[in-house]
Coordinates of C-alpha atoms in Angstrom, one line a residue:
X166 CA -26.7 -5.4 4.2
X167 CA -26.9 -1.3 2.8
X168 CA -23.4 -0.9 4.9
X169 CA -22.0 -4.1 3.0
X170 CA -23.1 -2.6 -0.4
X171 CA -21.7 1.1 0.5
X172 CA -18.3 0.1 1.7
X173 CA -15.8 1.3 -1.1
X174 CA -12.5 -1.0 -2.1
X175 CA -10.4 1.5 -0.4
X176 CA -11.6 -0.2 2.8
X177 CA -8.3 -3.0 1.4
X178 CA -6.4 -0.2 2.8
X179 CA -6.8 -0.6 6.4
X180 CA -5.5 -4.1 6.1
X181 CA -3.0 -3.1 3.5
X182 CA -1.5 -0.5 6.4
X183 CA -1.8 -3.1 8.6
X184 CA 0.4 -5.9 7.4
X185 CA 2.8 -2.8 7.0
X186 CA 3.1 -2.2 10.5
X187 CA 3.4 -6.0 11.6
X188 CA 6.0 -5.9 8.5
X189 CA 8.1 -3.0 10.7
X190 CA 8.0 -5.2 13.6
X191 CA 8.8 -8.2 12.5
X192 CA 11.6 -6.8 11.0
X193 CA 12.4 -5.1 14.0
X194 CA 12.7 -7.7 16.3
X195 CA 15.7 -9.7 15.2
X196 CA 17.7 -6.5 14.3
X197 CA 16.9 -4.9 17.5
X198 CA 16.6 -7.8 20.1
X199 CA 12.7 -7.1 20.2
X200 CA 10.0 -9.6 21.2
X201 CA 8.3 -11.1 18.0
X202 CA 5.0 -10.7 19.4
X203 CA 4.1 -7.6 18.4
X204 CA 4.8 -8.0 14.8
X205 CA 2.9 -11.6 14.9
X206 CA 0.2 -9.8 16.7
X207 CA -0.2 -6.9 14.2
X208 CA -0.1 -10.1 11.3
X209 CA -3.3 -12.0 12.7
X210 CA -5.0 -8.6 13.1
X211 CA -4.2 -7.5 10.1
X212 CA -5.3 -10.9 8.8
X213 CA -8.6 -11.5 10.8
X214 CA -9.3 -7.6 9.4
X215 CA -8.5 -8.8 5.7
X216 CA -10.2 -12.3 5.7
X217 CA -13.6 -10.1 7.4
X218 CA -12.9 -7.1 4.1
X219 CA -12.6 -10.5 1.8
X220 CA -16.5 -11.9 3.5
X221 CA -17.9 -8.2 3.2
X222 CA -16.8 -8.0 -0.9
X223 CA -18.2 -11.6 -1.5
X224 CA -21.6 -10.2 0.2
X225 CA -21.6 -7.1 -1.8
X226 CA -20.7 -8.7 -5.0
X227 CA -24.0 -11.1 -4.8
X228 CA -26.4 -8.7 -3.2
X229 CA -25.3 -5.6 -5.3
X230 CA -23.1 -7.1 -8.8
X231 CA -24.1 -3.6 -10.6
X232 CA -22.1 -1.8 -7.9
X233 CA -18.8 -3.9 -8.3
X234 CA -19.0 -3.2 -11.8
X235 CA -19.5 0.4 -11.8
X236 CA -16.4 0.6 -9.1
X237 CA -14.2 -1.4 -11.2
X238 CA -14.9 0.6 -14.5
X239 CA -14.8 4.2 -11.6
X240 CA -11.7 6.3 -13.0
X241 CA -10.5 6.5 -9.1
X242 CA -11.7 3.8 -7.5
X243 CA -11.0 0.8 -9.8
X244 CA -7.1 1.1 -9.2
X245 CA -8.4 0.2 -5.0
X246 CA -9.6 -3.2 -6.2
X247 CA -6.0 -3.9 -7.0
X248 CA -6.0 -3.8 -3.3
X249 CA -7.7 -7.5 -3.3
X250 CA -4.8 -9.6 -4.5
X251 CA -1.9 -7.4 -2.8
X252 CA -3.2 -7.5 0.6
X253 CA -3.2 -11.6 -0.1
X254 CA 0.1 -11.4 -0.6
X255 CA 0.8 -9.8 2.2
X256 CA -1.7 -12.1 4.1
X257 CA 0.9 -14.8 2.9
X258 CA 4.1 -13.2 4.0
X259 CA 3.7 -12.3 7.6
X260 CA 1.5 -15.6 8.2
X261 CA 4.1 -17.9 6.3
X262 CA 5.1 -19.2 9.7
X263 CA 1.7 -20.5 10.4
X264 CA 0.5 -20.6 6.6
X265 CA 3.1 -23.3 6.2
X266 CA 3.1 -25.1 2.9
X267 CA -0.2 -23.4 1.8
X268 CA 1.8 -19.6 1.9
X269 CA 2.9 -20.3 -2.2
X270 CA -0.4 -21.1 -3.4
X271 CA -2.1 -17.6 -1.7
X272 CA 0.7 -16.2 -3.1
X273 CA 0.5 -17.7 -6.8
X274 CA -3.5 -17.3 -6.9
X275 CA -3.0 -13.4 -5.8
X276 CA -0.4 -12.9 -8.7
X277 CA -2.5 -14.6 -10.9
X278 CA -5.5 -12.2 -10.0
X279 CA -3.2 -9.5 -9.8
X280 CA -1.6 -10.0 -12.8
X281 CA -5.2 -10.6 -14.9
X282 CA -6.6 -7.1 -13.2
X283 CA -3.5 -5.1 -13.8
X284 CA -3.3 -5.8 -17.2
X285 CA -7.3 -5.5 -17.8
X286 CA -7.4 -2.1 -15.8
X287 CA -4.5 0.1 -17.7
X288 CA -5.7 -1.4 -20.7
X289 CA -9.3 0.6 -19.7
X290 CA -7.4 3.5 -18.8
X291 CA -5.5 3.7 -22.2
X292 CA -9.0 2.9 -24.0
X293 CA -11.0 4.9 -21.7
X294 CA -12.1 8.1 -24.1
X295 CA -13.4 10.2 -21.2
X296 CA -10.3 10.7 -19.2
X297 CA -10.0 14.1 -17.0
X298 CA -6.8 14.7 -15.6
X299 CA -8.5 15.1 -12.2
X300 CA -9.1 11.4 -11.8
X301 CA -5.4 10.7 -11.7
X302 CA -3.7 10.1 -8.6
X303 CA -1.4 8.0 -6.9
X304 CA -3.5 5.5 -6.6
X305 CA -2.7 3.9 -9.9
X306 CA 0.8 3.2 -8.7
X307 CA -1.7 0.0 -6.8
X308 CA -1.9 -2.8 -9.8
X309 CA 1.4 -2.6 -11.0
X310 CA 4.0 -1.2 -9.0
X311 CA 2.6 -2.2 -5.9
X312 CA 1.2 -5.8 -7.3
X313 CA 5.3 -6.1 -8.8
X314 CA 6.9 -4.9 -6.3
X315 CA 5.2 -6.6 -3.7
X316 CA 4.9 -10.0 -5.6
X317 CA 8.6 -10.2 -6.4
X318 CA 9.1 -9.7 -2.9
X319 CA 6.5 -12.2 -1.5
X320 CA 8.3 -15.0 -4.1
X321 CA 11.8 -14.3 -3.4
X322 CA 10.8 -14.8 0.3
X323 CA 9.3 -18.0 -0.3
X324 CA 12.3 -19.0 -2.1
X325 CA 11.7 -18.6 -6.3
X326 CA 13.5 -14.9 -6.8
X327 CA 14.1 -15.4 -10.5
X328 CA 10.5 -15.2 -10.8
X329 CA 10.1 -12.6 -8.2
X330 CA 12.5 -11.0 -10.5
X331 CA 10.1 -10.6 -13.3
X332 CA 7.7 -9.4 -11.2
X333 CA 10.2 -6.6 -9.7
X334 CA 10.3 -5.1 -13.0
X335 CA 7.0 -4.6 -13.4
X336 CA 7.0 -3.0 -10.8
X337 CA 9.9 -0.9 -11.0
X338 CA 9.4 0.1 -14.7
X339 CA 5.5 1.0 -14.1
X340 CA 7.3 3.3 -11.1
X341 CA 9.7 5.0 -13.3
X342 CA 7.3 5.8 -16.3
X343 CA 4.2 6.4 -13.7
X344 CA 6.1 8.7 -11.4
X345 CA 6.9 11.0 -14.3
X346 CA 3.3 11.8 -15.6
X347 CA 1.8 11.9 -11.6
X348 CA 4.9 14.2 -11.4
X349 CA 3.3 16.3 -13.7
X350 CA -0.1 16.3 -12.9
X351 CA 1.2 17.5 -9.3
X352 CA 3.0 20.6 -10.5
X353 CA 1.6 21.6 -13.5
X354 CA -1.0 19.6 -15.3
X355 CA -4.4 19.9 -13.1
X356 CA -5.7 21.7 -10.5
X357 CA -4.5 21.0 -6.8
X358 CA -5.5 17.2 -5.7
X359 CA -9.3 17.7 -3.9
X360 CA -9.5 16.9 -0.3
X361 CA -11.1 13.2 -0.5
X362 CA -7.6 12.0 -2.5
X363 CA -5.6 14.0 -0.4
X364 CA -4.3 11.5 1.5
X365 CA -3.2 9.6 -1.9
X366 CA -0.2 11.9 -2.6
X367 CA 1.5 9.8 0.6
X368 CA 1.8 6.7 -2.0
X369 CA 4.6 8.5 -3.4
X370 CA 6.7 7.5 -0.5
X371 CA 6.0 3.6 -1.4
X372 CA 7.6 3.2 -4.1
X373 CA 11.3 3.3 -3.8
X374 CA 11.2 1.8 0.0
X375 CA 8.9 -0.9 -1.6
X376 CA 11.6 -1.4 -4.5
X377 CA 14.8 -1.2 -1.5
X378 CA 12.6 -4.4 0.1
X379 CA 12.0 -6.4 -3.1
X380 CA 15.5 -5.9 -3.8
X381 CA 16.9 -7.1 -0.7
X382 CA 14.9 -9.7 0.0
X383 CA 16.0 -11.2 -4.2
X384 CA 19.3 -10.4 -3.7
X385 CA 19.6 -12.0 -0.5
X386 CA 20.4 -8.2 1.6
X387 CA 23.1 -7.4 -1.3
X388 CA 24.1 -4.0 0.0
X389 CA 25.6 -1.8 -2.6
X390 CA 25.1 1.5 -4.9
X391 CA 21.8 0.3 -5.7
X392 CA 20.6 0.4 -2.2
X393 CA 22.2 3.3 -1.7
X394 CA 20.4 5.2 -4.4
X395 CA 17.2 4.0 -3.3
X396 CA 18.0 4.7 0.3
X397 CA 18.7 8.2 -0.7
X398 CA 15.4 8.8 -2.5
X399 CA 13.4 7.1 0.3
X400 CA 15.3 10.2 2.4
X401 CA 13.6 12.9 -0.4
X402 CA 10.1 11.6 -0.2
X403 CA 9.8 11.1 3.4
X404 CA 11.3 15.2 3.8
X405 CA 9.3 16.0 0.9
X406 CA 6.3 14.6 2.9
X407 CA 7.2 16.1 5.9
X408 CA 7.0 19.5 4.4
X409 CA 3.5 18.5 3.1
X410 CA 2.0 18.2 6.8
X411 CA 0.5 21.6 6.2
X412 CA -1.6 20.2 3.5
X413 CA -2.5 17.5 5.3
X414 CA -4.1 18.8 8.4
X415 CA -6.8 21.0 6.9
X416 CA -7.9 17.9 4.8
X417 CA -11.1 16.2 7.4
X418 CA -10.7 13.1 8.9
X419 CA -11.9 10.0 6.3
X420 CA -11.3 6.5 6.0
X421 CA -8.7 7.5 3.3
X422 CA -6.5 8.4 5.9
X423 CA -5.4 4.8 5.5
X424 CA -3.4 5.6 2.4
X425 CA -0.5 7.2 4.8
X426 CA 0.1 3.8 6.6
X427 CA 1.4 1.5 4.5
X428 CA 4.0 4.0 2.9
X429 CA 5.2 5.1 6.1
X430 CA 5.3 1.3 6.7
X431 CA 7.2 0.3 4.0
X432 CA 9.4 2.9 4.7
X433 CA 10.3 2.0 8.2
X434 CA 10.8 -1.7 7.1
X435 CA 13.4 -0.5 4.7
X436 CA 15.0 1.3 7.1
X437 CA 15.1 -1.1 9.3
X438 CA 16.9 -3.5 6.8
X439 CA 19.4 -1.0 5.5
X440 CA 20.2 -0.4 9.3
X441 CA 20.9 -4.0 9.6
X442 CA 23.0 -4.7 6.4
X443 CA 25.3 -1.5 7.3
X444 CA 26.0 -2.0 11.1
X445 CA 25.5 1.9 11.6
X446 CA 24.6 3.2 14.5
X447 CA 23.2 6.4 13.3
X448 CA 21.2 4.2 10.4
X449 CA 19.8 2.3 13.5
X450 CA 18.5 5.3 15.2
X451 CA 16.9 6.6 12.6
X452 CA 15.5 3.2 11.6
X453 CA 13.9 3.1 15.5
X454 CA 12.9 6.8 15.2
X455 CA 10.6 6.1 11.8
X456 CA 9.4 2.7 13.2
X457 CA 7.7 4.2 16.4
X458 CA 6.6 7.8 14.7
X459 CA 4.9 4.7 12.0
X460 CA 3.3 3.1 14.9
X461 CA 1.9 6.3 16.2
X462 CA 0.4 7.3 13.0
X463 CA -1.1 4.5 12.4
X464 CA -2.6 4.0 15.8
X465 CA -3.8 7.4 15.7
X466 CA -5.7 6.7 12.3
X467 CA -7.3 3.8 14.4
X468 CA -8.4 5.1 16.9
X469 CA -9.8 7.9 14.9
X470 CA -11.1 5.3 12.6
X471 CA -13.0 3.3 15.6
X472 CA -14.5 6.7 17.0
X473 CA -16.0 7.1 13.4
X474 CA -17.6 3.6 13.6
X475 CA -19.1 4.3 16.3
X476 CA -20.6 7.7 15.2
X477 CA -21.7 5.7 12.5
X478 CA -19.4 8.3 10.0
X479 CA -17.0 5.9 8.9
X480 CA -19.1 4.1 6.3
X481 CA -19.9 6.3 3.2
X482 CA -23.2 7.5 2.8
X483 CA -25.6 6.5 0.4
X484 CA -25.3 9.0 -2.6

């Protein structure tokens, strides 16, 4: 039960990555004549993974309440509980086809939950009077633009997009004012990111892949300027995070390495879907090239993450 109480809400992650990658697939198998297996595979694993995360956090909440609180009020790890509701809607939109009817109400009680948290937790942050520019990271892109962006997507593909609307701008106007002030913190307004948060600075690569997939999937695949421009800064981030490998390497192996999959994921998936809406071959290519380098990362993160399970090094120690 002390492994239970010790596991942190960035654990979410791993499932969060997860549904990313059976995302890809999915996607990938109608545009590219691929068997649907692998993606439907990736969904109940990334499911069964969730649903045991879900058990572990109902066990920790009873045994240890005074630990759930204190994570929810942390400056850094709070944002992870957003985490929770988003990898439910997730949960909902690669299982739909076996969800069936019940896919809508997941998906209306995880905006609900969302919703209530996001707007609790930045209203903390605003009243919070012991704020260090240290604690902020890309992490607290999770309970709005992700929870938005995701959500609008997850309705429009269960068929209400005026409502998944709503929740696109959320998401899409946290991104904008967000981005800026992160923007600044990673130039100019705090010291250099420390190594446990490292891998946070991939989130940046989420947002405007995550904002190309809402988009498409409201619009109905409406190519135009808009997907275009989004495309386009998708292309920035995943250079500018090329060029950040260095960075990356020196940082030790921890279960935060989990924050680089779903980005990656999501960037794949929009990719893939902009490959698909413009018939171009060289957009395919690419789209095939990100969608297996994705795959590789993200098994290489699990297999690295299983050899620290079985160390017993994966699991926070008791501090």
């Amino acid at each position: 039960m002390s492994t239970v109480v010790r596991f942190p809400p960035t654990f979410f992650g791993i499932a969060f990555g997860l549904f990313g990658l059976a995302r890809v697939w999915r996607e990938a198998a109608p545009a590219f004549g691929l068997p649907i297996v692998f993606g439907d595979s990736l969904a109940l694993l990334a499911g069964a993974i969730y649903l045991g995360l879900l058990a572990a956090l109902i066990a920790k909440a009873m045994v240890a309440p005074a630990k759930i609180r204190s994570e929810l009020t942390h400056p850094i790890l709070g944002a992870f509980y957003a985490l929770v509701p988003i990898d439910a809607l997730l949960f909902a939109l690669n299982l739909r086809s076996i969800l069936g009817p019940s896919a809508l109400p997941i998906v209306v009680v995880a905006l609900a939950v969302g919703s209530i948290y996001a707007s609790w937790i930045t209203a903390s942050w605003i009243a919070r009077v012991d704020r260090k520019p240290d604690d902020l990271n890309y992490g607290y892109f999770l309970p709005t633009v992700a929870m938005g962006l995701i959500g609008g997507d997850s309705l429009a593909v269960l068929g209400y997009p005026a409502v998944g609307t709503m929740y696109f701008g959320v998401g899409t106007i946290s991104w904008v004012i967000l981005a800026s002030i992160f923007a600044y913190r990673a130039i100019a307004g705090a010291p250099r990111i420390g190594a446990a948060l490292l891998p946070t600075l991939a989130i940046e690569l989420a947002p405007a892949a995550v904002v190309g997939n809402a988009y498409l999937s409201i619009t109905g695949g409406h190519n135009g300027m808009i997907v275009l421009a989004l495309a386009g800064y998708a292309a920035y981030t995943v250079l500018q995070q090329l060029f950040l490998i260095p960075m990356y390497r020196v940082a030790p192996f921890s279960p935060g390495f989990w924050a680089f999959t779903f980005p990656w994921a999501a960037s794949a998936t929009f990719a893939i879907r902009t490959s698909v809406i413009a018939h171009d071959a060289v957009a395919s290519a690419v789209a095939i090239v990100l969608a297996t380098g994705v795959t590789v990362l993200i098994l290489g993160i699990g297999v690295r993450s299983l050899i620290a399970i079985g160390r017993g090094t994966f699991v926070p120690k008791p501090t």
